[in-house]
Amino acid sequence: MSRPSRPSRVALAALTAAAAACSRGEPDRGPGDAAAPAASPAAPAASGPGDAAPPAAGSAGAPPPAGGEAPPAADAPPPAGDPMAIHYEAREDLVRLFSLKELTPRERKFRNPELFLEKNFGGGGPSRINQGNRALARHTRSKEQCLEGLRGVVLQTEEQRARCGGHENMVPVFKTVRGKARPAEFCIDIFEFPNKPCELPMVWAGPTQAASVCSLQGKRLCTEDEWSLACRGDPEGGAPRTYAYGDELDLAVCHTQTRHRDIDGKPCDADTARSAYETCATDTEPAGAYPACRSRFGVFDQHGNVAEIMTRRDRDDGKLYSQLKGSAWFYVEVARAHDAPRPKGQETYPDHCSFSPRWHVEPMENAWHVNYHLGFRCCKTVR
């Protein structure tokens, strides 16, 4: 896959206005930079702690196993580990974090997953999906610490897994009207892609690429309305919440309080994809490292860590567009409570569940905006 062909200077949107250093614009990537999924053979095997059966919102149960090992004894000291150990650069390490669906003979005529993975995943630059520039990144929580924080948390029940077509780490989401729960119409990944507990989220994916990744797993990108319902809704029929974790803004609950850092004395320069990759650190934390940053349906990190790609159907022309939503780890730089007035002379925005920004809206057939703080999660229609 080639490098971004003609990265354009894009007008500053609220999300990237967060960084004074990154205030000149956001990088875009052209359609020629991603290989269309084409397909075949064997899917990469998933591995790691995410293979454990995870939850429903707020339910308790057995902790997810760490690599198949028994969890530490209750009186054992918190485990240590290298926070950088799970920041992978090799394509093989990145793709082993998720598995692809088994393709039918008909699908194999049009899609080649191995070729898609080869062209679209890998470290070393912004032209492939990865976890950010490892040389610049600073992660403070190790996988072991993250897993310890999730001990005793049921991520997904067997019933939920069955309802979501056997996909791990997904939960069904539904509306409750007049005290009666309606049948779920979709399931959502509980973690940002690759949807594994205590692995780093991936960035540098354009909406078109992200849609292909979800499709090759038997899923699709979430719609804005689905994402919002999973964030604010309550499976027990309670009142909608302003934020996934409650009704008052709290920047300590999620990974939203880490400011941009100068690299070698220079600020983040998001003018182009290449300059962003070389100067902007992707300071994410493992998915689920903030256990309280969870909606009542059981979805983690809808505030902070990375912003997310989703889709929106335009009411006027009926076309499907990409839609960015959510905040990243540096939200503290532009945070504003949902009911607070906008301060003069300062770019801020409210990161509540129903906030509907129009950031980098592109037709999905040609949506290539990428960034060092932009990831995604997948949904699946329930039939």
XYZ file of C-alpha atoms in Angstrom:
383
model
C 0.000 0.000 0.000
C 1.362 3.389 -0.936
C 1.773 6.359 1.327
C -0.941 8.992 1.409
C -1.032 10.339 -2.129
C -2.064 13.925 -1.629
C -2.782 14.609 2.036
C -4.832 17.773 2.149
C -5.013 20.521 4.727
C -8.373 20.206 6.355
C -10.171 22.909 8.277
C -9.821 22.439 12.016
C -12.646 20.405 13.500
C -13.530 20.406 17.155
C -11.762 17.129 17.846
C -8.304 18.139 16.677
C -8.699 21.653 17.927
C -7.877 19.936 21.171
C -4.208 20.320 20.610
C -2.863 23.806 20.238
C 0.077 22.171 18.597
C -2.185 20.383 16.157
C -4.312 23.343 15.288
C -3.444 23.611 11.617
C -5.574 20.722 10.408
C -5.935 16.977 10.187
C -4.427 14.538 7.736
C -6.423 12.865 5.036
C -5.563 9.911 2.870
C -6.620 9.365 -0.701
C -8.584 6.415 -2.029
C -5.590 5.079 -3.860
C -3.898 4.255 -0.593
C -6.006 1.316 0.513
C -6.442 -1.988 -1.169
C -9.978 -3.082 -1.712
C -10.629 -6.298 0.088
C -10.405 -8.926 -2.378
C -10.117 -12.955 -0.528
C -9.348 -16.257 0.347
C -7.883 -18.573 2.579
C -7.333 -18.893 6.138
C -8.167 -16.305 8.705
C -5.536 -15.376 11.293
C -6.179 -17.002 14.625
C -7.210 -14.772 17.485
C -5.232 -15.064 20.680
C -4.751 -13.486 24.045
C -7.003 -12.674 26.967
C -9.814 -11.505 24.725
C -10.680 -15.119 24.002
C -12.376 -15.355 27.360
C -16.144 -15.134 27.495
C -16.861 -11.445 28.398
C -20.396 -9.309 29.588
C -23.627 -7.742 30.086
C -23.736 -4.346 31.560
C -22.689 -4.339 35.121
C -22.923 -8.063 35.739
C -20.314 -9.906 37.740
C -18.637 -13.203 37.195
C -15.403 -15.016 36.559
C -12.463 -12.873 35.429
C -11.212 -13.177 31.870
C -8.182 -15.483 31.781
C -4.799 -13.971 30.995
C -3.451 -15.969 28.111
C -5.128 -19.089 29.463
C -3.433 -18.849 32.847
C -5.298 -18.897 36.131
C -5.879 -15.444 37.630
C -3.665 -14.443 40.554
C -4.781 -15.220 44.068
C -6.930 -12.584 45.757
C -4.132 -11.646 48.162
C -1.456 -11.441 45.467
C 0.106 -8.020 44.794
C -0.987 -6.228 41.605
C 0.933 -7.617 38.647
C 3.533 -5.527 36.901
C 4.506 -5.448 33.277
C 5.924 -3.308 30.513
C 3.218 -0.951 29.143
C 5.033 -0.870 25.799
C 5.034 -4.656 25.412
C 1.640 -4.658 23.686
C 2.471 -1.896 21.215
C 3.081 -4.018 18.138
C 4.576 -3.006 14.815
C 4.817 -6.274 12.896
C 1.828 -7.068 10.698
C 1.652 -10.608 12.074
C 1.339 -9.309 15.647
C -1.377 -6.864 14.688
C -3.559 -9.259 12.689
C -3.338 -12.055 15.253
C -5.433 -9.869 17.554
C -8.608 -10.555 15.582
C -10.104 -13.308 13.495
C -11.926 -13.222 10.174
C -15.139 -14.976 9.328
C -15.110 -18.095 7.173
C -15.853 -17.022 3.628
C -18.269 -18.844 1.370
C -17.057 -20.060 -2.045
C -18.950 -17.177 -3.627
C -17.293 -14.623 -1.345
C -13.858 -16.040 -2.136
C -14.362 -15.128 -5.768
C -14.414 -11.455 -4.885
C -12.375 -11.064 -1.733
C -8.854 -11.949 -0.672
C -8.427 -11.393 3.070
C -4.733 -12.238 3.058
C -4.019 -9.618 0.432
C -6.163 -7.089 2.293
C -4.335 -7.715 5.573
C -0.965 -7.472 3.872
C -1.755 -4.135 2.274
C -3.702 -2.534 5.097
C -1.961 -3.505 8.345
C 1.543 -2.821 9.586
C 3.665 -0.364 11.545
C 6.151 2.174 10.317
C 3.876 4.799 8.817
C 0.390 6.289 8.419
C -0.490 4.355 5.280
C -1.446 1.211 7.208
C -3.636 0.451 10.201
C -1.534 0.179 13.354
C -1.327 1.310 16.986
C 0.460 4.582 16.267
C 4.136 5.496 16.087
C 5.741 3.284 18.716
C 8.848 5.464 18.910
C 6.736 8.389 20.136
C 4.020 6.678 22.152
C 3.844 6.639 25.915
C 1.556 4.077 27.577
C 1.348 3.991 31.371
C -0.725 0.864 32.069
C 0.484 -2.620 31.276
C -1.643 -5.479 30.039
C -1.172 -7.225 33.381
C -2.395 -4.174 35.303
C -5.358 -3.826 32.985
C -6.363 -7.469 33.383
C -6.113 -7.115 37.133
C -8.531 -4.191 36.964
C -11.019 -6.340 35.050
C -10.908 -9.247 37.474
C -14.403 -10.244 38.460
C -15.985 -8.389 35.550
C -18.121 -10.440 33.191
C -17.604 -8.961 29.760
C -20.095 -11.132 27.899
C -22.521 -13.823 29.020
C -23.047 -17.008 27.047
C -26.559 -15.817 26.245
C -25.221 -12.560 24.846
C -22.622 -14.369 22.797
C -25.266 -16.606 21.274
C -27.489 -13.604 20.558
C -24.566 -11.927 18.786
C -23.972 -14.868 16.465
C -21.134 -16.399 18.462
C -18.924 -13.312 18.264
C -16.857 -12.762 21.378
C -16.830 -9.461 23.234
C -20.105 -8.216 21.767
C -23.338 -7.335 23.568
C -26.864 -6.870 22.215
C -28.316 -3.393 22.602
C -32.005 -2.616 22.710
C -34.575 0.010 23.677
C -36.945 -0.298 26.597
C -40.338 1.332 26.106
C -42.829 1.698 28.965
C -40.875 -0.792 31.011
C -40.829 -3.430 28.286
C -37.603 -4.340 26.526
C -37.830 -4.475 22.757
C -35.928 -7.190 20.868
C -32.325 -6.228 20.179
C -31.703 -5.150 16.595
C -27.916 -4.983 16.819
C -24.862 -6.025 18.801
C -21.830 -3.834 19.428
C -18.170 -4.539 20.202
C -17.525 -3.750 23.828
C -13.993 -2.550 23.075
C -12.511 -0.410 20.335
C -10.994 -2.461 17.515
C -9.422 -5.018 17.724
C -12.058 -5.601 20.423
C -9.753 -7.444 22.816
C -9.552 -6.666 26.528
C -6.308 -4.999 27.522
C -4.925 -4.614 24.010
C -4.235 -1.178 22.526
C -6.789 0.202 20.067
C -5.708 0.635 16.462
C -5.578 3.935 14.600
C -4.723 5.179 11.090
C -7.760 3.419 9.596
C -9.901 5.311 7.108
C -13.681 4.756 7.199
C -13.605 2.693 3.999
C -10.855 0.469 5.395
C -12.600 0.174 8.766
C -15.812 -0.890 7.035
C -13.898 -3.608 5.184
C -12.261 -4.826 8.394
C -15.654 -5.112 10.089
C -17.114 -6.850 7.039
C -14.354 -9.442 6.977
C -15.297 -10.294 10.567
C -18.967 -10.682 9.690
C -19.801 -7.280 11.127
C -20.180 -3.676 9.952
C -19.426 -0.193 11.205
C -21.830 1.081 13.850
C -24.287 3.821 12.991
C -24.280 7.026 14.981
C -27.677 6.205 16.529
C -26.547 2.709 17.561
C -23.375 4.041 19.144
C -25.344 6.679 21.060
C -27.905 4.174 22.348
C -25.154 1.825 23.557
C -23.639 4.804 25.375
C -26.668 6.400 27.038
C -29.199 3.561 27.262
C -30.103 1.260 30.124
C -31.052 -2.427 29.635
C -33.165 -2.126 32.787
C -35.227 0.709 31.334
C -33.764 3.526 33.422
C -33.487 7.120 32.235
C -30.916 7.852 29.530
C -27.555 8.993 30.839
C -25.683 12.043 29.652
C -22.370 10.172 29.614
C -21.765 6.439 29.526
C -20.711 6.492 33.187
C -23.214 9.019 34.588
C -24.723 12.484 34.218
C -21.816 14.692 35.298
C -18.613 15.189 33.327
C -15.672 13.520 35.072
C -12.386 13.544 33.187
C -10.833 11.003 35.571
C -13.290 8.179 34.824
C -12.087 7.577 31.260
C -8.788 8.052 29.488
C -9.470 11.695 28.699
C -6.936 13.585 30.793
C -3.612 13.152 28.979
C -2.387 16.242 27.160
C -0.346 16.352 23.979
C 3.420 16.255 24.447
C 6.146 17.999 22.515
C 8.428 15.529 20.757
C 12.099 16.580 20.726
C 10.980 20.060 21.682
C 8.505 20.308 18.801
C 4.697 20.290 19.003
C 2.383 17.862 17.241
C 2.046 18.830 13.575
C -1.104 17.298 12.080
C -0.818 19.134 8.776
C -0.404 15.920 6.797
C -0.595 12.227 7.555
C 3.184 11.936 7.411
C 3.853 14.925 9.680
C 1.258 13.657 12.157
C 2.830 10.204 12.262
C 6.271 11.684 12.835
C 5.364 14.299 15.461
C 2.101 13.294 17.199
C 2.256 10.621 19.882
C -0.582 8.096 20.092
C -0.756 7.957 23.893
C -3.525 5.384 24.241
C -4.042 2.887 27.054
C -5.183 -0.766 26.850
C -8.893 -1.256 26.170
C -10.682 -1.640 29.496
C -7.827 -0.082 31.488
C -10.440 2.299 32.929
C -13.082 -0.181 34.168
C -15.515 2.544 35.278
C -15.535 3.988 31.773
C -18.320 1.636 30.788
C -21.926 2.066 29.737
C -24.807 0.205 31.356
C -24.897 -2.126 28.348
C -21.270 -3.014 29.082
C -19.473 -0.997 26.379
C -16.056 0.432 27.319
C -14.188 3.584 26.309
C -16.908 5.472 24.446
C -15.297 8.551 25.926
C -11.551 8.943 25.536
C -8.782 6.638 24.379
C -9.500 7.119 20.651
C -12.255 8.827 18.702
C -14.329 6.441 16.594
C -15.564 6.073 13.029
C -19.237 5.349 12.454
C -21.796 5.883 9.718
C -24.815 8.131 9.224
C -27.584 7.916 6.634
C -28.324 11.367 5.238
C -32.011 12.201 5.356
C -31.866 14.389 2.261
C -30.062 12.236 -0.283
C -30.342 8.825 1.416
C -26.609 8.172 1.045
C -24.357 6.652 3.683
C -21.663 8.927 5.091
C -18.810 8.489 7.517
C -19.214 10.175 10.886
C -16.580 10.685 13.569
C -17.705 10.708 17.193
C -16.348 10.479 20.694
C -13.205 11.941 22.211
C -9.571 10.895 22.471
C -7.114 10.750 25.374
C -6.419 14.507 25.105
C -10.047 15.576 25.543
C -9.054 17.512 28.676
C -7.646 20.173 26.343
C -11.069 20.979 24.864
C -13.498 19.601 27.433
C -16.793 21.312 28.119
C -19.690 20.026 30.213
C -22.817 19.300 28.209
C -24.725 22.120 29.908
C -21.897 24.670 30.055
C -21.771 27.708 27.737
C -19.081 27.817 25.090
C -16.217 30.041 26.274
C -15.199 32.879 23.982
C -11.945 32.531 22.119
C -11.494 28.854 22.946
C -12.490 25.760 20.976
C -14.345 23.302 23.193
C -17.057 20.694 22.760
C -19.298 18.525 24.957
C -18.481 14.826 24.668
C -21.847 13.510 25.842
C -23.421 10.365 24.381
C -25.800 12.201 22.061
C -23.347 14.844 20.826
C -23.542 14.721 17.038
C -20.606 16.502 15.439
C -20.101 16.758 11.717
C -16.401 15.989 11.606
C -14.854 14.852 8.322
C -18.119 13.741 6.780
C -17.395 11.780 3.589
C -19.445 9.460 1.346
C -18.649 5.955 2.561
C -17.637 4.741 -0.893
C -14.813 7.271 -0.827
C -14.060 8.002 2.832
C -10.346 8.109 3.607
C -9.802 10.468 6.511
C -7.231 9.026 8.937
C -5.494 10.212 12.068
C -3.224 9.284 14.945
C -6.141 9.450 17.414
C -8.928 7.927 15.311
C -10.048 4.301 15.645
C -13.324 2.412 15.326
C -15.486 -0.395 16.669
C -17.864 -2.738 14.863
C -21.543 -3.594 15.176
C -23.639 -6.482 13.850
C -27.279 -6.612 12.838
C -29.334 -9.082 14.888
C -31.903 -10.962 12.804
